[in-house]
PDB file of C-alpha atoms and ligand atoms in Angstrom:
ATOM      1  CA  MET L   1     -67.851 250.187  29.097  1.00 56.00           C
ATOM      2  CA  ALA L   2     -70.664 250.893  26.446  1.00 52.00           C
ATOM      3  CA  GLY L   3     -71.425 254.306  26.236  1.00 60.00           C
ATOM      4  CA  GLN L   4     -68.120 255.528  27.892  1.00 87.00           C
ATOM      5  CA  TRP L   5     -65.970 255.343  24.874  1.00 94.00           C
ATOM      6  CA  VAL L   6     -64.555 258.578  23.462  1.00 97.00           C
ATOM      7  CA  GLU L   7     -65.825 258.857  20.160  1.00 97.00           C
ATOM      8  CA  LEU L   8     -63.968 260.847  17.411  1.00 98.00           C
ATOM      9  CA  GLU L   9     -64.500 261.904  13.903  1.00 98.00           C
ATOM     10  CA  LEU L  10     -62.565 263.647  11.419  1.00 98.00           C
ATOM     11  CA  ASP L  11     -64.136 265.810   8.179  1.00 97.00           C
ATOM     12  CA  VAL L  12     -61.760 264.641   5.307  1.00 97.00           C
ATOM     13  CA  SER L  13     -62.195 268.001   3.590  1.00 95.00           C
ATOM     14  CA  ALA L  14     -61.039 269.845   6.548  1.00 93.00           C
ATOM     15  CA  PHE L  15     -57.961 267.725   6.922  1.00 95.00           C
ATOM     16  CA  ASP L  16     -54.762 269.873   6.685  1.00 93.00           C
ATOM     17  CA  ALA L  17     -52.796 267.864   4.516  1.00 92.00           C
ATOM     18  CA  ASP L  18     -49.773 270.159   3.866  1.00 93.00           C
ATOM     19  CA  ARG L  19     -49.308 270.441   7.725  1.00 95.00           C
ATOM     20  CA  PHE L  20     -49.079 266.746   8.117  1.00 97.00           C
ATOM     21  CA  GLU L  21     -47.449 265.517   5.214  1.00 97.00           C
ATOM     22  CA  GLU L  22     -44.486 266.903   7.379  1.00 97.00           C
ATOM     23  CA  TYR L  23     -44.580 263.957   9.445  1.00 97.00           C
ATOM     24  CA  VAL L  24     -44.368 261.615   6.556  1.00 97.00           C
ATOM     25  CA  THR L  25     -41.320 263.525   5.402  1.00 97.00           C
ATOM     26  CA  ARG L  26     -39.669 263.042   8.821  1.00 97.00           C
ATOM     27  CA  CYS L  27     -40.345 259.838   8.915  1.00 96.00           C
ATOM     28  CA  ARG L  28     -38.858 258.692   5.988  1.00 96.00           C
ATOM     29  CA  ALA L  29     -35.771 260.928   6.428  1.00 97.00           C
ATOM     30  CA  GLY L  30     -35.325 259.014   9.897  1.00 96.00           C
ATOM     31  CA  GLY L  31     -35.490 255.495   7.798  1.00 97.00           C
ATOM     32  CA  ILE L  32     -38.915 254.427   8.197  1.00 98.00           C
ATOM     33  CA  ARG L  33     -40.976 253.539   5.064  1.00 98.00           C
ATOM     34  CA  LEU L  34     -44.608 253.511   4.568  1.00 98.00           C
ATOM     35  CA  THR L  35     -46.335 251.158   2.278  1.00 98.00           C
ATOM     36  CA  THR L  36     -49.404 249.162   2.640  1.00 98.00           C
ATOM     37  CA  LEU L  37     -50.347 245.544   3.115  1.00 98.00           C
ATOM     38  CA  ALA L  38     -52.029 245.554  -0.679  1.00 98.00           C
ATOM     39  CA  GLU L  39     -48.572 246.954  -1.706  1.00 98.00           C
ATOM     40  CA  LEU L  40     -46.660 244.071  -0.011  1.00 98.00           C
ATOM     41  CA  GLY L  41     -49.171 241.465  -0.544  1.00 98.00           C
ATOM     42  CA  ASP L  42     -52.161 240.410   1.569  1.00 98.00           C
ATOM     43  CA  THR L  43     -50.581 236.959   1.711  1.00 98.00           C
ATOM     44  CA  PRO L  44     -51.006 234.385   4.732  1.00 97.00           C
ATOM     45  CA  GLU L  45     -47.580 235.311   5.869  1.00 98.00           C
ATOM     46  CA  HIS L  46     -47.924 238.839   5.981  1.00 98.00           C
ATOM     47  CA  ARG L  47     -51.470 238.340   7.602  1.00 98.00           C
ATOM     48  CA  ARG L  48     -49.481 236.648  10.687  1.00 98.00           C
ATOM     49  CA  VAL L  49     -47.020 239.369  10.716  1.00 98.00           C
ATOM     50  CA  LEU L  50     -49.827 241.900  10.863  1.00 98.00           C
ATOM     51  CA  TYR L  51     -51.546 239.829  13.515  1.00 98.00           C
ATOM     52  CA  GLU L  52     -48.373 239.634  15.515  1.00 98.00           C
ATOM     53  CA  LEU L  53     -48.077 243.401  15.328  1.00 98.00           C
ATOM     54  CA  ASN L  54     -51.257 244.460  16.034  1.00 98.00           C
ATOM     55  CA  LYS L  55     -51.354 241.942  19.358  1.00 98.00           C
ATOM     56  CA  GLU L  56     -48.202 243.274  20.704  1.00 98.00           C
ATOM     57  CA  CYS L  57     -49.589 246.987  20.165  1.00 98.00           C
ATOM     58  CA  ALA L  58     -52.991 246.230  21.523  1.00 97.00           C
ATOM     59  CA  ALA L  59     -51.424 244.885  24.788  1.00 96.00           C
ATOM     60  CA  ASP L  60     -51.163 248.676  25.767  1.00 95.00           C
ATOM     61  CA  ILE L  61     -54.826 249.762  25.112  1.00 93.00           C
ATOM     62  CA  PRO L  62     -56.260 250.064  28.597  1.00 92.00           C
ATOM     63  CA  GLU L  63     -58.444 247.482  29.622  1.00 90.00           C
ATOM     64  CA  ARG L  64     -58.313 245.818  26.503  1.00 90.00           C
ATOM     65  CA  GLY L  65     -58.194 242.312  27.839  1.00 90.00           C
ATOM     66  CA  GLU L  66     -57.010 239.147  25.971  1.00 93.00           C
ATOM     67  CA  PHE L  67     -56.327 239.605  22.389  1.00 96.00           C
ATOM     68  CA  TYR L  68     -57.794 237.506  19.632  1.00 96.00           C
ATOM     69  CA  SER L  69     -56.362 234.274  18.506  1.00 98.00           C
ATOM     70  CA  PHE L  70     -55.015 234.467  14.951  1.00 98.00           C
ATOM     71  CA  ASP L  71     -58.435 232.621  13.637  1.00 98.00           C
ATOM     72  CA  GLU L  72     -60.453 234.977  15.343  1.00 98.00           C
ATOM     73  CA  TYR L  73     -58.548 237.982  14.305  1.00 98.00           C
ATOM     74  CA  THR L  74     -58.876 237.031  10.796  1.00 98.00           C
ATOM     75  CA  GLU L  75     -62.721 236.263  10.800  1.00 98.00           C
ATOM     76  CA  ARG L  76     -63.515 239.508  12.751  1.00 96.00           C
ATOM     77  CA  ARG L  77     -60.911 241.820  11.166  1.00 97.00           C
ATOM     78  CA  LEU L  78     -59.935 240.424   7.731  1.00 98.00           C
ATOM     79  CA  GLU L  79     -62.743 238.380   6.522  1.00 97.00           C
ATOM     80  CA  VAL L  80     -65.489 241.290   6.413  1.00 97.00           C
ATOM     81  CA  PRO L  81     -66.748 243.120   3.564  1.00 97.00           C
ATOM     82  CA  SER L  82     -65.107 246.387   5.354  1.00 97.00           C
ATOM     83  CA  TYR L  83     -61.773 245.360   5.129  1.00 98.00           C
ATOM     84  CA  ASP L  84     -59.206 246.356   2.309  1.00 98.00           C
ATOM     85  CA  PRO L  85     -55.582 245.570   2.572  1.00 98.00           C
ATOM     86  CA  ARG L  86     -55.086 249.311   0.609  1.00 98.00           C
ATOM     87  CA  GLY L  87     -56.494 250.459   3.730  1.00 98.00           C
ATOM     88  CA  VAL L  88     -53.717 248.877   6.156  1.00 98.00           C
ATOM     89  CA  VAL L  89     -50.638 251.209   6.173  1.00 98.00           C
ATOM     90  CA  ILE L  90     -47.385 249.504   7.533  1.00 98.00           C
ATOM     91  CA  ALA L  91     -44.366 251.451   8.670  1.00 98.00           C
ATOM     92  CA  LEU L  92     -40.970 249.594   8.013  1.00 98.00           C
ATOM     93  CA  ASP L  93     -37.689 249.824   9.422  1.00 98.00           C
ATOM     94  CA  GLY L  94     -35.629 247.815   6.989  1.00 97.00           C
ATOM     95  CA  GLU L  95     -37.571 244.486   6.630  1.00 96.00           C
ATOM     96  CA  ALA L  96     -39.185 244.765  10.328  1.00 98.00           C
ATOM     97  CA  TRP L  97     -42.819 245.782  10.637  1.00 98.00           C
ATOM     98  CA  VAL L  98     -42.772 248.739  13.185  1.00 98.00           C
ATOM     99  CA  GLY L  99     -46.460 250.263  13.021  1.00 98.00           C
ATOM    100  CA  MET L 100     -49.873 249.960  11.536  1.00 98.00           C
ATOM    101  CA  ALA L 101     -52.826 251.719  10.911  1.00 98.00           C
ATOM    102  CA  ALA L 102     -55.587 249.758   9.364  1.00 98.00           C
ATOM    103  CA  THR L 103     -58.804 251.598   8.097  1.00 98.00           C
ATOM    104  CA  SER L 104     -62.069 249.927   7.196  1.00 98.00           C
ATOM    105  CA  ASP L 105     -64.326 251.161   4.490  1.00 97.00           C
ATOM    106  CA  HIS L 106     -68.055 251.662   5.136  1.00 96.00           C
ATOM    107  CA  GLY L 107     -68.988 253.789   2.145  1.00 91.00           C
ATOM    108  CA  ASP L 108     -69.913 257.385   3.460  1.00 91.00           C
ATOM    109  CA  PHE L 109     -67.379 256.865   6.138  1.00 97.00           C
ATOM    110  CA  VAL L 110     -64.072 254.954   6.895  1.00 98.00           C
ATOM    111  CA  PHE L 111     -63.132 253.836  10.270  1.00 98.00           C
ATOM    112  CA  ASN L 112     -59.739 253.705  11.949  1.00 98.00           C
ATOM    113  CA  GLU L 113     -59.946 250.189  13.318  1.00 97.00           C
ATOM    114  CA  MET L 114     -56.436 249.874  14.871  1.00 97.00           C
ATOM    115  CA  THR L 115     -53.470 252.339  15.042  1.00 98.00           C
ATOM    116  CA  GLY L 116     -50.471 250.823  16.781  1.00 98.00           C
ATOM    117  CA  VAL L 117     -46.500 251.443  16.754  1.00 98.00           C
ATOM    118  CA  LYS L 118     -44.177 249.343  18.661  1.00 98.00           C
ATOM    119  CA  ALA L 119     -42.819 250.750  22.046  1.00 98.00           C
ATOM    120  CA  GLU L 120     -39.364 251.651  20.874  1.00 98.00           C
ATOM    121  CA  TYR L 121     -40.671 253.596  17.858  1.00 98.00           C
ATOM    122  CA  ARG L 122     -43.263 255.722  19.790  1.00 97.00           C
ATOM    123  CA  GLY L 123     -43.042 259.662  20.167  1.00 96.00           C
ATOM    124  CA  ARG L 124     -41.235 260.132  16.641  1.00 95.00           C
ATOM    125  CA  GLY L 125     -44.324 260.903  14.577  1.00 96.00           C
ATOM    126  CA  VAL L 126     -44.897 257.549  13.226  1.00 98.00           C
ATOM    127  CA  SER L 127     -48.660 257.208  13.745  1.00 98.00           C
ATOM    128  CA  ILE L 128     -49.361 260.671  12.432  1.00 98.00           C
ATOM    129  CA  ALA L 129     -47.493 259.726   9.321  1.00 98.00           C
ATOM    130  CA  MET L 130     -49.170 256.383   8.753  1.00 98.00           C
ATOM    131  CA  LYS L 131     -52.586 258.173   8.982  1.00 98.00           C
ATOM    132  CA  THR L 132     -51.685 260.857   6.962  1.00 98.00           C
ATOM    133  CA  PHE L 133     -50.250 258.316   4.414  1.00 98.00           C
ATOM    134  CA  GLY L 134     -53.671 256.366   4.542  1.00 98.00           C
ATOM    135  CA  MET L 135     -55.610 259.725   3.565  1.00 97.00           C
ATOM    136  CA  GLY L 136     -55.114 258.418   0.006  1.00 96.00           C
ATOM    137  CA  PHE L 137     -57.244 255.172   0.960  1.00 97.00           C
ATOM    138  CA  VAL L 138     -59.568 257.568   2.731  1.00 97.00           C
ATOM    139  CA  ARG L 139     -60.151 259.712  -0.504  1.00 96.00           C
ATOM    140  CA  MET L 140     -60.363 256.738  -2.591  1.00 96.00           C
ATOM    141  CA  CYS L 141     -63.387 255.167  -0.782  1.00 97.00           C
ATOM    142  CA  GLY L 142     -65.012 258.679  -1.089  1.00 96.00           C
ATOM    143  CA  ALA L 143     -65.656 258.973   2.480  1.00 96.00           C
ATOM    144  CA  ARG L 144     -66.594 262.438   4.062  1.00 96.00           C
ATOM    145  CA  THR L 145     -65.893 261.190   7.509  1.00 98.00           C
ATOM    146  CA  ILE L 146     -63.127 259.530   9.506  1.00 98.00           C
ATOM    147  CA  ARG L 147     -64.502 257.782  12.569  1.00 98.00           C
ATOM    148  CA  THR L 148     -62.866 256.222  15.809  1.00 98.00           C
ATOM    149  CA  PHE L 149     -63.436 255.471  19.261  1.00 95.00           C
ATOM    150  CA  HIS L 150     -60.801 255.139  22.617  1.00 96.00           C
ATOM    151  CA  HIS L 151     -61.046 253.968  26.014  1.00 95.00           C
ATOM    152  CA  PRO L 152     -61.065 257.492  27.857  1.00 96.00           C
ATOM    153  CA  ALA L 153     -57.887 256.220  29.466  1.00 96.00           C
ATOM    154  CA  ASN L 154     -56.016 255.850  26.024  1.00 97.00           C
ATOM    155  CA  THR L 155     -54.700 259.549  26.466  1.00 96.00           C
ATOM    156  CA  SER L 156     -51.856 259.285  23.826  1.00 96.00           C
ATOM    157  CA  ALA L 157     -54.233 257.825  21.295  1.00 97.00           C
ATOM    158  CA  ILE L 158     -56.499 260.490  21.917  1.00 97.00           C
ATOM    159  CA  ALA L 159     -54.364 263.126  21.887  1.00 97.00           C
ATOM    160  CA  MET L 160     -52.650 261.826  18.541  1.00 97.00           C
ATOM    161  CA  ASN L 161     -56.033 261.985  16.772  1.00 97.00           C
ATOM    162  CA  ARG L 162     -56.860 265.461  18.208  1.00 97.00           C
ATOM    163  CA  THR L 163     -53.458 266.520  16.865  1.00 97.00           C
ATOM    164  CA  MET L 164     -54.610 265.778  13.250  1.00 97.00           C
ATOM    165  CA  GLY L 165     -57.901 267.433  13.950  1.00 96.00           C
ATOM    166  CA  PHE L 166     -60.311 264.898  15.254  1.00 97.00           C
ATOM    167  CA  VAL L 167     -63.126 266.323  17.298  1.00 97.00           C
ATOM    168  CA  ASP L 168     -65.965 264.758  19.550  1.00 97.00           C
ATOM    169  CA  ALA L 169     -68.374 262.786  17.516  1.00 96.00           C
ATOM    170  CA  ASP L 170     -72.048 264.427  17.723  1.00 81.00           C
TER     171      ASP L 170
HETATM  172  C1  COA Z 201     -51.237 255.769  20.076  1.00 93.37           C
HETATM  173  C2  COA Z 201     -49.904 255.392  19.537  1.00 93.37           C
HETATM  174  C3  COA Z 201     -50.194 254.602  18.131  1.00 93.37           C
HETATM  175  C4  COA Z 201     -49.150 256.812  19.220  1.00 93.37           C
HETATM  176  O1  COA Z 201     -47.858 256.231  18.243  1.00 93.37           O
HETATM  177  P1  COA Z 201     -46.902 257.520  18.274  1.00 93.37           P
HETATM  178  O2  COA Z 201     -45.956 256.939  17.156  1.00 93.37           O
HETATM  179  O3  COA Z 201     -45.979 257.136  19.396  1.00 93.37           O
HETATM  180  O4  COA Z 201     -47.477 258.980  18.105  1.00 93.37           O
HETATM  181  P2  COA Z 201     -46.860 260.016  17.615  1.00 93.37           P
HETATM  182  O5  COA Z 201     -45.575 259.939  17.870  1.00 93.37           O
HETATM  183  O6  COA Z 201     -47.454 260.179  16.106  1.00 93.37           O
HETATM  184  O7  COA Z 201     -47.587 261.429  18.523  1.00 93.37           O
HETATM  185  C5  COA Z 201     -48.542 261.848  17.510  1.00 93.37           C
HETATM  186  C6  COA Z 201     -49.186 262.901  18.597  1.00 93.37           C
HETATM  187  O8  COA Z 201     -49.878 262.051  19.488  1.00 93.37           O
HETATM  188  C7  COA Z 201     -49.718 262.633  20.916  1.00 93.37           C
HETATM  189  N1  COA Z 201     -49.404 261.813  21.732  1.00 93.37           N
HETATM  190  C8  COA Z 201     -48.476 260.632  21.597  1.00 93.37           C
HETATM  191  N2  COA Z 201     -47.945 260.012  22.226  1.00 93.37           N
HETATM  192  C9  COA Z 201     -48.316 260.713  23.544  1.00 93.37           C
HETATM  193  C10 COA Z 201     -48.441 260.614  24.951  1.00 93.37           C
HETATM  194  N3  COA Z 201     -47.776 259.409  25.523  1.00 93.37           N
HETATM  195  N4  COA Z 201     -48.706 261.415  25.927  1.00 93.37           N
HETATM  196  C11 COA Z 201     -49.606 262.833  25.274  1.00 93.37           C
HETATM  197  N5  COA Z 201     -49.322 262.650  23.825  1.00 93.37           N
HETATM  198  C12 COA Z 201     -49.076 261.937  23.024  1.00 93.37           C
HETATM  199  C13 COA Z 201     -49.220 264.180  20.526  1.00 93.37           C
HETATM  200  O9  COA Z 201     -50.089 265.147  20.212  1.00 93.37           O
HETATM  201  C14 COA Z 201     -48.204 263.631  19.328  1.00 93.37           C
HETATM  202  O10 COA Z 201     -47.984 264.862  18.579  1.00 93.37           O
HETATM  203  P3  COA Z 201     -46.521 265.661  18.313  1.00 93.37           P
HETATM  204  O11 COA Z 201     -45.765 264.615  18.499  1.00 93.37           O
HETATM  205  O12 COA Z 201     -46.905 266.724  17.488  1.00 93.37           O
HETATM  206  O13 COA Z 201     -46.872 266.485  19.707  1.00 93.37           O
HETATM  207  C15 COA Z 201     -49.009 254.409  20.229  1.00 93.37           C
HETATM  208  O14 COA Z 201     -48.716 255.111  21.665  1.00 93.37           O
HETATM  209  C16 COA Z 201     -49.405 252.841  20.282  1.00 93.37           C
HETATM  210  O15 COA Z 201     -49.111 252.122  19.704  1.00 93.37           O
HETATM  211  N6  COA Z 201     -50.119 252.469  21.512  1.00 93.37           N
HETATM  212  C17 COA Z 201     -50.787 251.561  21.709  1.00 93.37           C
HETATM  213  C18 COA Z 201     -51.952 251.077  20.702  1.00 93.37           C
HETATM  214  C19 COA Z 201     -53.029 252.106  21.163  1.00 93.37           C
HETATM  215  O16 COA Z 201     -53.418 252.186  21.993  1.00 93.37           O
HETATM  216  N7  COA Z 201     -53.596 252.276  19.950  1.00 93.37           N
HETATM  217  C20 COA Z 201     -54.738 253.066  19.600  1.00 93.37           C
HETATM  218  C21 COA Z 201     -55.916 252.432  19.894  1.00 93.37           C
HETATM  219  S1  COA Z 201     -56.249 251.839  18.351  1.00 93.37           S
END
Protein backbone atom coordinates (compact mmCIF):
# COMPACT_ATOMS: atom_id res chain seq x y z
CA MET A 1 0.00 0.00 0.00
CA ALA A 2 2.96 2.34 0.63
CA GLY A 3 3.18 5.06 -2.00
CA GLN A 4 -0.42 4.65 -3.08
CA TRP A 5 -2.05 6.74 -0.35
CA VAL A 6 -3.89 9.89 -1.31
CA GLU A 7 -1.85 12.50 0.55
CA LEU A 8 -3.66 15.76 1.20
CA GLU A 9 -2.77 19.05 2.84
CA LEU A 10 -4.47 22.29 3.75
CA ASP A 11 -2.79 25.68 3.97
CA VAL A 12 -4.16 26.95 7.31
CA SER A 13 -4.03 30.60 6.19
CA ALA A 14 -6.24 29.76 3.19
CA PHE A 15 -8.96 28.03 5.24
CA ASP A 16 -12.33 29.66 4.59
CA ALA A 17 -13.48 29.84 8.23
CA ASP A 18 -16.62 31.89 7.53
CA ARG A 19 -17.90 29.33 5.04
CA PHE A 20 -17.37 26.35 7.31
CA GLU A 21 -18.58 27.90 10.57
CA GLU A 22 -22.00 27.34 9.04
CA TYR A 23 -21.48 23.58 9.49
CA VAL A 24 -20.83 24.13 13.21
CA THR A 25 -23.97 26.23 13.52
CA ARG A 26 -26.03 23.63 11.65
CA CYS A 27 -24.67 20.84 13.84
CA ARG A 28 -25.60 22.68 17.02
CA ALA A 29 -29.05 23.48 15.65
CA GLY A 30 -29.48 19.75 15.07
CA GLY A 31 -28.72 19.00 18.72
CA ILE A 32 -25.08 17.92 18.32
CA ARG A 33 -22.65 19.45 20.82
CA LEU A 34 -18.99 19.88 19.90
CA THR A 35 -16.30 19.76 22.55
CA THR A 36 -12.83 18.31 23.12
CA LEU A 37 -11.44 15.44 25.14
CA ALA A 38 -9.56 18.03 27.20
CA GLU A 39 -12.87 19.70 28.10
CA LEU A 40 -14.59 16.39 28.88
CA GLY A 41 -11.60 15.16 30.85
CA ASP A 42 -8.74 13.02 29.54
CA THR A 43 -9.60 10.22 31.95
CA PRO A 44 -9.09 6.44 31.60
CA GLU A 45 -12.89 6.05 31.18
CA HIS A 46 -13.05 8.64 28.39
CA ARG A 47 -10.01 7.14 26.66
CA ARG A 48 -11.89 3.85 26.55
CA VAL A 49 -14.97 5.50 25.01
CA LEU A 50 -12.74 7.25 22.47
CA TYR A 51 -11.11 3.94 21.61
CA GLU A 52 -14.46 2.22 21.08
CA LEU A 53 -15.69 5.05 18.85
CA ASN A 54 -12.46 5.07 16.85
CA LYS A 55 -12.60 1.28 16.47
CA GLU A 56 -16.22 1.34 15.31
CA CYS A 57 -15.61 4.07 12.71
CA ALA A 58 -12.28 2.62 11.56
CA ALA A 59 -14.08 -0.58 10.59
CA ASP A 60 -15.38 1.38 7.57
CA ILE A 61 -11.91 2.43 6.36
CA PRO A 62 -11.07 0.35 3.29
CA GLU A 63 -8.51 -2.38 4.03
CA ARG A 64 -8.01 -1.09 7.59
CA GLY A 65 -7.72 -4.63 8.87
CA GLU A 66 -7.92 -5.60 12.51
CA PHE A 67 -7.95 -2.62 14.84
CA TYR A 68 -5.51 -2.09 17.70
CA SER A 69 -6.16 -3.53 21.12
CA PHE A 70 -6.85 -0.83 23.73
CA ASP A 71 -3.27 -1.12 25.01
CA GLU A 72 -1.83 -0.77 21.49
CA TYR A 73 -4.10 2.20 20.82
CA THR A 74 -2.97 3.89 24.03
CA GLU A 75 0.67 3.29 23.22
CA ARG A 76 0.52 4.40 19.57
CA ARG A 77 -2.04 7.19 19.64
CA LEU A 78 -2.23 8.57 23.18
CA GLU A 79 1.15 8.01 24.84
CA VAL A 80 3.10 9.87 22.14
CA PRO A 81 4.56 13.40 22.27
CA SER A 82 2.29 14.67 19.46
CA TYR A 83 -0.90 13.72 21.34
CA ASP A 84 -2.89 16.54 22.92
CA PRO A 85 -6.45 16.03 24.22
CA ARG A 86 -7.22 19.61 23.15
CA GLY A 87 -6.80 18.37 19.58
CA VAL A 88 -9.38 15.61 19.96
CA VAL A 89 -12.78 16.98 19.00
CA ILE A 90 -15.82 15.01 20.15
CA ALA A 91 -19.39 15.32 18.82
CA LEU A 92 -22.04 14.50 21.40
CA ASP A 93 -25.72 13.75 21.01
CA GLY A 94 -26.83 14.07 24.60
CA GLU A 95 -24.40 11.81 26.48
CA ALA A 96 -23.60 9.69 23.42
CA TRP A 97 -20.27 10.13 21.62
CA VAL A 98 -21.21 10.13 17.92
CA GLY A 99 -18.12 11.56 16.23
CA MET A 100 -14.43 12.28 16.71
CA ALA A 101 -11.77 14.27 14.87
CA ALA A 102 -8.28 13.76 16.29
CA THR A 103 -5.39 16.03 15.31
CA SER A 104 -1.81 15.70 16.55
CA ASP A 105 0.79 18.45 16.89
CA HIS A 106 4.03 18.19 14.91
CA GLY A 107 5.28 21.76 15.23
CA ASP A 108 5.21 23.28 11.76
CA PHE A 109 2.29 21.06 10.76
CA VAL A 110 -0.54 19.19 12.43
CA PHE A 111 -1.75 15.78 11.33
CA ASN A 112 -5.37 14.69 11.06
CA GLU A 113 -5.09 11.29 12.76
CA MET A 114 -8.66 10.04 12.59
CA THR A 115 -12.00 11.52 11.69
CA GLY A 116 -14.98 9.27 12.26
CA VAL A 117 -18.74 9.64 12.59
CA LYS A 118 -21.10 6.87 13.67
CA ALA A 119 -22.91 5.53 10.61
CA GLU A 120 -26.34 6.79 11.60
CA TYR A 121 -25.01 10.36 11.95
CA ARG A 122 -23.20 10.54 8.60
CA GLY A 123 -24.15 12.86 5.75
CA ARG A 124 -25.16 15.74 8.05
CA GLY A 125 -21.94 17.71 7.96
CA VAL A 126 -20.75 16.47 11.36
CA SER A 127 -17.20 15.69 10.16
CA ILE A 128 -16.72 19.13 8.62
CA ALA A 129 -18.21 20.76 11.73
CA MET A 130 -15.75 18.86 13.98
CA LYS A 131 -12.76 19.72 11.82
CA THR A 132 -13.82 23.37 11.66
CA PHE A 133 -14.20 23.41 15.44
CA GLY A 134 -10.73 21.87 15.66
CA MET A 135 -9.16 24.78 13.76
CA GLY A 136 -8.81 26.54 17.12
CA PHE A 137 -6.33 23.85 18.17
CA VAL A 138 -4.52 24.07 14.84
CA ARG A 139 -4.04 27.82 15.27
CA MET A 140 -2.99 27.34 18.89
CA CYS A 141 -0.23 24.99 17.69
CA GLY A 142 0.96 27.67 15.25
CA ALA A 143 0.89 25.13 12.42
CA ARG A 144 0.97 26.39 8.85
CA THR A 145 -0.29 23.18 7.29
CA ILE A 146 -2.67 20.33 8.09
CA ARG A 147 -1.69 16.99 6.63
CA THR A 148 -3.58 13.76 6.21
CA PHE A 149 -3.64 10.71 3.98
CA HIS A 150 -6.27 8.22 2.93
CA HIS A 151 -6.71 4.92 1.20
CA PRO A 152 -7.65 5.78 -2.41
CA ALA A 153 -10.96 3.89 -2.05
CA ASN A 154 -12.01 6.06 0.89
CA THR A 155 -13.98 8.39 -1.34
CA SER A 156 -16.15 9.95 1.38
CA ALA A 157 -13.14 10.97 3.50
CA ILE A 158 -11.26 12.29 0.46
CA ALA A 159 -14.34 14.24 -0.72
CA MET A 160 -14.89 15.62 2.79
CA ASN A 161 -11.33 16.94 2.93
CA ARG A 162 -11.44 18.36 -0.58
CA THR A 163 -14.69 20.15 0.33
CA MET A 164 -12.74 21.85 3.13
CA GLY A 165 -10.01 22.97 0.73
CA PHE A 166 -7.45 20.18 1.13
CA VAL A 167 -5.39 19.63 -2.03
CA ASP A 168 -2.97 16.94 -3.14
CA ALA A 169 0.30 17.24 -1.23
CA ASP A 170 3.44 18.13 -3.23
C1 LIG B 1 -15.51 10.13 6.30
C2 LIG B 1 -16.55 10.46 7.37
C3 LIG B 1 -15.82 10.93 8.60
C4 LIG B 1 -17.43 11.61 6.83
O1 LIG B 1 -18.29 12.00 7.90
P1 LIG B 1 -19.69 12.75 7.63
O2 LIG B 1 -20.04 13.46 8.88
O3 LIG B 1 -20.68 11.80 7.07
O4 LIG B 1 -19.29 13.77 6.49
P2 LIG B 1 -20.05 15.14 6.23
O5 LIG B 1 -21.52 14.93 6.32
O6 LIG B 1 -19.42 16.18 7.10
O7 LIG B 1 -19.69 15.40 4.73
C5 LIG B 1 -18.73 16.32 4.42
C6 LIG B 1 -18.44 16.31 2.93
O8 LIG B 1 -17.83 15.10 2.61
C7 LIG B 1 -18.27 14.65 1.35
N1 LIG B 1 -18.89 13.35 1.58
C8 LIG B 1 -19.25 12.82 2.76
N2 LIG B 1 -19.74 11.57 2.58
C9 LIG B 1 -19.67 11.34 1.26
C10 LIG B 1 -20.00 10.22 0.45
N3 LIG B 1 -20.51 9.10 0.98
N4 LIG B 1 -19.79 10.32 -0.87
C11 LIG B 1 -19.27 11.45 -1.41
N5 LIG B 1 -18.94 12.53 -0.69
C12 LIG B 1 -19.14 12.46 0.62
C13 LIG B 1 -19.15 15.72 0.82
O9 LIG B 1 -18.32 16.59 0.07
C14 LIG B 1 -19.63 16.44 2.05
O10 LIG B 1 -19.86 17.81 1.87
P3 LIG B 1 -21.37 18.37 1.61
O11 LIG B 1 -22.23 17.76 2.68
O12 LIG B 1 -21.23 19.84 1.74
O13 LIG B 1 -21.70 17.89 0.24
C15 LIG B 1 -17.46 9.24 7.68
O14 LIG B 1 -17.96 8.72 6.47
C16 LIG B 1 -16.76 8.12 8.45
O15 LIG B 1 -16.74 8.10 9.68
N6 LIG B 1 -16.17 7.14 7.70
C17 LIG B 1 -15.48 6.03 8.35
C18 LIG B 1 -14.15 6.44 8.96
C19 LIG B 1 -13.21 7.02 7.94
O16 LIG B 1 -13.05 6.53 6.84
N7 LIG B 1 -12.54 8.13 8.34
C20 LIG B 1 -11.57 8.79 7.51
C21 LIG B 1 -10.24 8.18 7.69
S1 LIG B 1 -9.40 8.93 9.05
